[in-house]
């Protein structure tokens, strides 16, 4: 029990260290090029499967009848969409360069959906679990619309038109964000008893998250090591992730305070599914931008740790 408690308390650090070490151990072994290619292909398949499984198990715990729409949902959704669209418009006209990479990192931080573990932290802080769950669903739906709509403009594919690019991106985003929700709700309708069995295994999503984070950090480390970027640019990405984290927690709490739901709105806006952010970074943007997801993960966990400490000692 002590070992399990230790792993849960330090999962973030353990996953990050494992991810970084896995990369350096792998490249230190003289594997033939075919093995490297196979490893890259395997990660590209396993990563989405892990994310799908995490969301599916989380949604199996949700009874659709308990979900409700709050006014603060609309404000926070509007802000996330507004920030993303504004940056997308700027990037459409911005030439390639370090500033473009930094703004792409900001886009990832601002549009990234709420973490699947958001409900757990919100509950421990005394927030409303149903409200943050509703928002998690809404922001995943919004992301599945905005990413295919704007990414083809930000990163146009010269070999594909806008429609084909959008459909290609939607084909990657939809199974990852919306299909777990549809599958869980459909299973609840067909077999409530089986859904409850999955719901009782929802703690497994925590360990899936740990594995997915380690893989994401490995890919991010590879991007950093192969990136031809100035150190100042990489440091700016760290700063952008910190500013984005502080801004979203602050705005979320300010908006939630108006509707007597300060904690929930703050967590919904500030606590992110950083594994998904890293995946979106190296899938749809410049791979180096994925490092903002790794650093954002550190910042929001620091914020959560501080909040939990204050909550338990007041």
Tab-separated table of C-alpha atoms in Angstrom:
chain	number	residue	atom	x	y	z
A	1	UNK	CA	0.000	0.000	0.000
A	2	UNK	CA	2.858	2.396	0.788
A	3	UNK	CA	4.422	1.700	-2.608
A	4	UNK	CA	1.123	2.355	-4.400
A	5	UNK	CA	0.617	5.566	-2.423
A	6	UNK	CA	4.157	6.665	-3.278
A	7	UNK	CA	3.605	5.976	-6.990
A	8	UNK	CA	0.312	7.899	-7.008
A	9	UNK	CA	1.822	10.881	-5.226
A	10	UNK	CA	4.836	11.040	-7.534
A	11	UNK	CA	3.325	9.752	-10.790
A	12	UNK	CA	4.098	12.949	-12.667
A	13	UNK	CA	7.778	12.924	-11.737
A	14	UNK	CA	8.130	9.173	-12.313
A	15	UNK	CA	6.460	9.330	-15.743
A	16	UNK	CA	8.580	12.275	-16.852
A	17	UNK	CA	11.821	10.609	-15.695
A	18	UNK	CA	10.879	7.299	-17.299
A	19	UNK	CA	9.992	9.067	-20.551
A	20	UNK	CA	13.286	10.974	-20.706
A	21	UNK	CA	15.396	7.948	-19.711
A	22	UNK	CA	13.572	5.700	-22.182
A	23	UNK	CA	14.633	7.959	-25.044
A	24	UNK	CA	18.314	8.093	-24.064
A	25	UNK	CA	18.476	4.356	-23.335
A	26	UNK	CA	16.844	3.571	-26.684
A	27	UNK	CA	19.237	5.709	-28.740
A	28	UNK	CA	22.239	4.393	-26.771
A	29	UNK	CA	21.534	0.861	-28.003
A	30	UNK	CA	22.751	0.358	-31.611
A	31	UNK	CA	19.449	-0.784	-33.091
A	32	UNK	CA	19.135	-0.976	-36.883
A	33	UNK	CA	17.039	1.761	-38.585
A	34	UNK	CA	14.153	-0.687	-39.054
A	35	UNK	CA	13.765	-0.992	-35.274
A	36	UNK	CA	13.613	2.805	-34.868
A	37	UNK	CA	10.971	2.984	-37.572
A	38	UNK	CA	8.977	0.209	-35.903
A	39	UNK	CA	9.204	1.972	-32.520
A	40	UNK	CA	7.934	5.248	-34.008
A	41	UNK	CA	5.037	3.467	-35.699
A	42	UNK	CA	4.168	1.610	-32.499
A	43	UNK	CA	4.071	4.805	-30.427
A	44	UNK	CA	1.881	6.509	-33.033
A	45	UNK	CA	-0.650	3.670	-32.633
A	46	UNK	CA	-0.400	3.008	-28.889
A	47	UNK	CA	-0.626	6.657	-27.828
A	48	UNK	CA	-4.119	7.300	-29.280
A	49	UNK	CA	-5.338	3.948	-27.948
A	50	UNK	CA	-4.229	4.882	-24.439
A	51	UNK	CA	-5.936	8.264	-24.669
A	52	UNK	CA	-9.131	6.665	-25.974
A	53	UNK	CA	-9.120	4.113	-23.135
A	54	UNK	CA	-8.556	6.809	-20.504
A	55	UNK	CA	-11.528	8.830	-21.716
A	56	UNK	CA	-13.768	5.794	-22.186
A	57	UNK	CA	-13.221	4.564	-18.628
A	58	UNK	CA	-13.797	8.075	-17.313
A	59	UNK	CA	-17.053	8.505	-19.242
A	60	UNK	CA	-18.325	5.122	-18.058
A	61	UNK	CA	-18.600	6.709	-14.601
A	62	UNK	CA	-20.916	9.408	-15.914
A	63	UNK	CA	-24.679	9.223	-15.873
A	64	UNK	CA	-25.938	11.565	-18.619
A	65	UNK	CA	-28.930	12.519	-16.442
A	66	UNK	CA	-26.568	14.111	-13.907
A	67	UNK	CA	-25.024	16.478	-16.431
A	68	UNK	CA	-26.138	20.099	-16.643
A	69	UNK	CA	-25.157	23.275	-18.459
A	70	UNK	CA	-23.954	26.236	-16.391
A	71	UNK	CA	-23.581	29.856	-17.432
A	72	UNK	CA	-19.874	29.810	-16.666
A	73	UNK	CA	-19.500	26.954	-19.158
A	74	UNK	CA	-20.401	29.355	-21.964
A	75	UNK	CA	-17.975	32.050	-20.788
A	76	UNK	CA	-15.033	29.678	-20.458
A	77	UNK	CA	-15.813	27.954	-23.765
A	78	UNK	CA	-15.991	31.362	-25.459
A	79	UNK	CA	-12.627	32.373	-23.996
A	80	UNK	CA	-10.893	29.136	-25.016
A	81	UNK	CA	-12.321	29.350	-28.533
A	82	UNK	CA	-11.593	33.085	-28.759
A	83	UNK	CA	-7.959	32.759	-27.708
A	84	UNK	CA	-7.423	29.879	-30.126
A	85	UNK	CA	-9.105	31.586	-33.103
A	86	UNK	CA	-7.283	34.886	-32.478
A	87	UNK	CA	-3.894	33.157	-32.426
A	88	UNK	CA	-4.833	31.084	-35.478
A	89	UNK	CA	-5.640	34.245	-37.461
A	90	UNK	CA	-2.301	35.781	-36.449
A	91	UNK	CA	-0.401	32.623	-37.415
A	92	UNK	CA	-2.051	32.446	-40.829
A	93	UNK	CA	-0.246	35.663	-41.785
A	94	UNK	CA	2.910	35.149	-39.707
A	95	UNK	CA	6.002	33.886	-41.559
A	96	UNK	CA	7.967	30.885	-40.338
A	97	UNK	CA	10.302	31.567	-37.440
A	98	UNK	CA	10.810	31.333	-33.698
A	99	UNK	CA	7.864	33.615	-32.894
A	100	UNK	CA	5.557	31.347	-34.859
A	101	UNK	CA	6.668	28.320	-32.833
A	102	UNK	CA	6.114	30.195	-29.566
A	103	UNK	CA	2.585	31.258	-30.576
A	104	UNK	CA	1.784	27.696	-31.663
A	105	UNK	CA	2.786	26.582	-28.178
A	106	UNK	CA	0.403	29.147	-26.714
A	107	UNK	CA	-2.377	27.820	-28.969
A	108	UNK	CA	-1.863	24.314	-27.622
A	109	UNK	CA	-1.975	25.477	-24.015
A	110	UNK	CA	-5.135	27.512	-24.532
A	111	UNK	CA	-7.231	25.068	-26.582
A	112	UNK	CA	-6.226	21.878	-24.743
A	113	UNK	CA	-9.287	20.202	-23.141
A	114	UNK	CA	-9.778	19.745	-19.416
A	115	UNK	CA	-7.867	16.844	-17.861
A	116	UNK	CA	-9.695	13.563	-17.323
A	117	UNK	CA	-8.423	13.715	-13.735
A	118	UNK	CA	-9.991	17.147	-13.311
A	119	UNK	CA	-13.065	15.724	-11.623
A	120	UNK	CA	-10.928	13.951	-9.010
A	121	UNK	CA	-9.031	17.095	-8.007
A	122	UNK	CA	-12.197	19.198	-8.143
A	123	UNK	CA	-13.969	16.781	-5.808
A	124	UNK	CA	-11.107	16.845	-3.310
A	125	UNK	CA	-11.124	20.646	-3.361
A	126	UNK	CA	-14.867	20.751	-2.689
A	127	UNK	CA	-15.984	21.666	-6.212
A	128	UNK	CA	-18.868	20.339	-8.297
A	129	UNK	CA	-17.911	17.093	-10.068
A	130	UNK	CA	-20.949	17.075	-12.373
A	131	UNK	CA	-20.250	20.616	-13.588
A	132	UNK	CA	-16.621	19.938	-14.475
A	133	UNK	CA	-17.583	16.664	-16.149
A	134	UNK	CA	-20.116	18.517	-18.290
A	135	UNK	CA	-17.487	21.059	-19.237
A	136	UNK	CA	-14.962	18.336	-20.076
A	137	UNK	CA	-17.436	16.878	-22.551
A	138	UNK	CA	-18.261	20.281	-24.056
A	139	UNK	CA	-14.635	21.338	-24.528
A	140	UNK	CA	-13.758	18.005	-26.153
A	141	UNK	CA	-16.587	18.541	-28.639
A	142	UNK	CA	-15.396	22.104	-29.286
A	143	UNK	CA	-11.792	21.000	-29.829
A	144	UNK	CA	-12.913	18.325	-32.284
A	145	UNK	CA	-14.536	21.134	-34.312
A	146	UNK	CA	-11.903	23.873	-34.017
A	147	UNK	CA	-8.791	21.781	-34.730
A	148	UNK	CA	-9.980	20.459	-38.141
A	149	UNK	CA	-11.368	23.906	-39.022
A	150	UNK	CA	-8.308	26.068	-38.304
A	151	UNK	CA	-5.211	23.845	-38.406
A	152	UNK	CA	-5.358	23.465	-42.223
A	153	UNK	CA	-5.055	27.276	-42.418
A	154	UNK	CA	-2.267	27.470	-39.835
A	155	UNK	CA	-0.370	24.480	-41.287
A	156	UNK	CA	-1.609	24.133	-44.883
A	157	UNK	CA	-0.721	20.925	-46.671
A	158	UNK	CA	0.367	21.781	-50.231
A	159	UNK	CA	-0.646	18.301	-51.404
A	160	UNK	CA	-4.166	18.523	-49.979
A	161	UNK	CA	-6.936	21.068	-50.217
A	162	UNK	CA	-8.653	22.573	-47.194
A	163	UNK	CA	-11.517	20.065	-47.194
A	164	UNK	CA	-9.246	17.029	-47.497
A	165	UNK	CA	-6.914	18.372	-44.793
A	166	UNK	CA	-9.841	19.028	-42.461
A	167	UNK	CA	-11.271	15.557	-43.025
A	168	UNK	CA	-7.848	14.001	-42.434
A	169	UNK	CA	-7.439	15.860	-39.127
A	170	UNK	CA	-11.040	15.151	-38.111
A	171	UNK	CA	-10.347	11.476	-38.764
A	172	UNK	CA	-7.621	11.620	-36.115
A	173	UNK	CA	-9.400	13.874	-33.619
A	174	UNK	CA	-12.921	12.406	-33.666
A	175	UNK	CA	-11.981	8.841	-32.617
A	176	UNK	CA	-9.846	10.237	-29.834
A	177	UNK	CA	-12.161	12.855	-28.320
A	178	UNK	CA	-15.777	12.069	-29.205
A	179	UNK	CA	-15.853	8.337	-29.896
A	180	UNK	CA	-15.044	7.442	-26.238
A	181	UNK	CA	-18.015	9.552	-25.104
A	182	UNK	CA	-20.387	8.074	-27.677
A	183	UNK	CA	-19.171	4.543	-26.908
A	184	UNK	CA	-19.593	4.933	-23.144
A	185	UNK	CA	-23.097	6.416	-23.415
A	186	UNK	CA	-24.148	3.815	-25.978
A	187	UNK	CA	-22.856	1.023	-23.753
A	188	UNK	CA	-24.801	2.478	-20.802
A	189	UNK	CA	-27.963	2.350	-22.926
A	190	UNK	CA	-27.328	-1.206	-24.165
A	191	UNK	CA	-25.851	-2.750	-21.014
A	192	UNK	CA	-25.912	-0.685	-17.800
A	193	UNK	CA	-24.445	-3.597	-15.836
A	194	UNK	CA	-21.401	-3.852	-18.116
A	195	UNK	CA	-20.961	-0.091	-17.952
A	196	UNK	CA	-20.890	-0.274	-14.163
A	197	UNK	CA	-18.199	-2.942	-14.346
A	198	UNK	CA	-16.067	-0.639	-16.471
A	199	UNK	CA	-16.847	2.234	-14.112
A	200	UNK	CA	-15.543	0.212	-11.178
A	201	UNK	CA	-12.271	-0.178	-13.095
A	202	UNK	CA	-12.049	3.545	-13.795
A	203	UNK	CA	-8.984	3.811	-11.522
A	204	UNK	CA	-7.163	1.994	-14.313
A	205	UNK	CA	-7.301	5.249	-16.295
A	206	UNK	CA	-4.827	6.697	-13.792
A	207	UNK	CA	-2.207	4.105	-14.738
A	208	UNK	CA	-3.013	4.420	-18.435
A	209	UNK	CA	-2.427	8.145	-18.038
A	210	UNK	CA	0.978	7.439	-16.462
A	211	UNK	CA	2.040	5.256	-19.397
A	212	UNK	CA	0.675	7.724	-21.958
A	213	UNK	CA	2.518	10.582	-20.261
A	214	UNK	CA	5.805	8.651	-20.286
A	215	UNK	CA	5.425	7.933	-24.012
A	216	UNK	CA	4.524	11.555	-24.683
A	217	UNK	CA	7.601	12.772	-22.790
A	218	UNK	CA	9.776	10.345	-24.769
A	219	UNK	CA	8.483	11.786	-28.035
A	220	UNK	CA	8.898	15.324	-26.704
A	221	UNK	CA	12.490	14.583	-25.661
A	222	UNK	CA	13.227	13.313	-29.155
A	223	UNK	CA	11.786	16.531	-30.610
A	224	UNK	CA	13.943	18.664	-28.319
A	225	UNK	CA	17.125	16.725	-29.118
A	226	UNK	CA	16.539	16.937	-32.878
A	227	UNK	CA	15.249	20.499	-32.943
A	228	UNK	CA	17.358	23.153	-34.598
A	229	UNK	CA	16.195	25.906	-32.248
A	230	UNK	CA	17.821	28.553	-30.159
A	231	UNK	CA	17.902	27.927	-26.437
A	232	UNK	CA	16.059	31.216	-25.993
A	233	UNK	CA	13.150	29.907	-28.103
A	234	UNK	CA	12.864	26.758	-26.022
A	235	UNK	CA	12.941	28.856	-22.847
A	236	UNK	CA	10.193	31.058	-24.266
A	237	UNK	CA	8.051	27.955	-24.724
A	238	UNK	CA	8.578	27.217	-21.025
A	239	UNK	CA	7.535	30.779	-20.164
A	240	UNK	CA	4.493	30.576	-22.442
A	241	UNK	CA	3.318	27.406	-20.725
A	242	UNK	CA	3.699	29.046	-17.300
A	243	UNK	CA	1.852	32.219	-18.320
A	244	UNK	CA	-0.922	30.219	-19.991
A	245	UNK	CA	-1.350	28.064	-16.900
A	246	UNK	CA	-1.514	31.008	-14.489
A	247	UNK	CA	-3.834	32.979	-16.783
A	248	UNK	CA	-6.328	30.153	-17.255
A	249	UNK	CA	-6.531	29.213	-13.581
A	250	UNK	CA	-7.001	32.914	-12.699
A	251	UNK	CA	-9.638	33.595	-15.359
A	252	UNK	CA	-11.491	30.377	-14.555
A	253	UNK	CA	-11.706	31.226	-10.865
A	254	UNK	CA	-12.768	34.814	-11.619
A	255	UNK	CA	-15.576	33.645	-13.889
A	256	UNK	CA	-16.629	30.857	-11.538
A	257	UNK	CA	-16.724	33.274	-8.615
A	258	UNK	CA	-19.569	35.157	-10.325
A	259	UNK	CA	-21.651	31.974	-10.362
A	260	UNK	CA	-20.630	30.598	-6.964
A	261	UNK	CA	-18.550	27.834	-8.549
A	262	UNK	CA	-15.020	29.206	-8.193
A	263	UNK	CA	-13.137	25.939	-7.711
A	264	UNK	CA	-14.869	24.043	-10.499
A	265	UNK	CA	-14.457	26.750	-13.138
A	266	UNK	CA	-10.831	27.276	-12.172
A	267	UNK	CA	-10.034	23.583	-12.549
A	268	UNK	CA	-12.026	23.288	-15.772
A	269	UNK	CA	-10.081	26.129	-17.384
A	270	UNK	CA	-6.663	25.538	-15.833
A	271	UNK	CA	-6.194	21.780	-15.413
A	272	UNK	CA	-5.401	20.359	-18.840
A	273	UNK	CA	-5.162	17.000	-20.552
A	274	UNK	CA	-1.468	17.610	-21.186
A	275	UNK	CA	-0.894	14.172	-22.709
A	276	UNK	CA	-3.353	15.212	-25.407
A	277	UNK	CA	-1.597	18.581	-25.768
A	278	UNK	CA	1.720	16.828	-26.403
A	279	UNK	CA	0.080	14.477	-28.900
A	280	UNK	CA	-1.580	17.366	-30.760
A	281	UNK	CA	1.746	19.211	-30.795
A	282	UNK	CA	3.714	16.587	-32.679
A	283	UNK	CA	0.720	15.437	-34.751
A	284	UNK	CA	-0.733	18.714	-36.058
A	285	UNK	CA	1.863	21.408	-35.293
A	286	UNK	CA	5.647	21.653	-35.237
A	287	UNK	CA	6.819	18.730	-33.046
A	288	UNK	CA	8.970	20.997	-30.886
A	289	UNK	CA	5.828	22.819	-29.711
A	290	UNK	CA	4.826	19.644	-27.894
A	291	UNK	CA	7.245	20.525	-25.100
A	292	UNK	CA	4.779	23.147	-23.863
A	293	UNK	CA	2.445	20.306	-22.908
A	294	UNK	CA	5.157	18.701	-20.799
A	295	UNK	CA	5.929	21.923	-18.962
A	296	UNK	CA	2.265	22.837	-18.586
A	297	UNK	CA	1.832	19.472	-16.878
A	298	UNK	CA	4.418	20.513	-14.303
A	299	UNK	CA	2.867	23.949	-13.708
A	300	UNK	CA	-0.726	22.777	-13.279
A	301	UNK	CA	0.335	19.991	-10.950
A	302	UNK	CA	2.235	22.532	-8.840
A	303	UNK	CA	-0.929	24.662	-8.690
A	304	UNK	CA	-3.026	21.631	-7.752
A	305	UNK	CA	-0.574	20.571	-5.061
A	306	UNK	CA	-0.658	24.062	-3.548
A	307	UNK	CA	-4.461	24.161	-3.657
A	308	UNK	CA	-4.775	20.748	-2.031
A	309	UNK	CA	-2.306	21.769	0.680
A	310	UNK	CA	-4.262	24.939	1.443
A	311	UNK	CA	-7.586	23.066	1.374
A	312	UNK	CA	-6.369	20.433	3.815
A	313	UNK	CA	-4.839	22.968	6.199
A	314	UNK	CA	-7.703	25.455	6.418
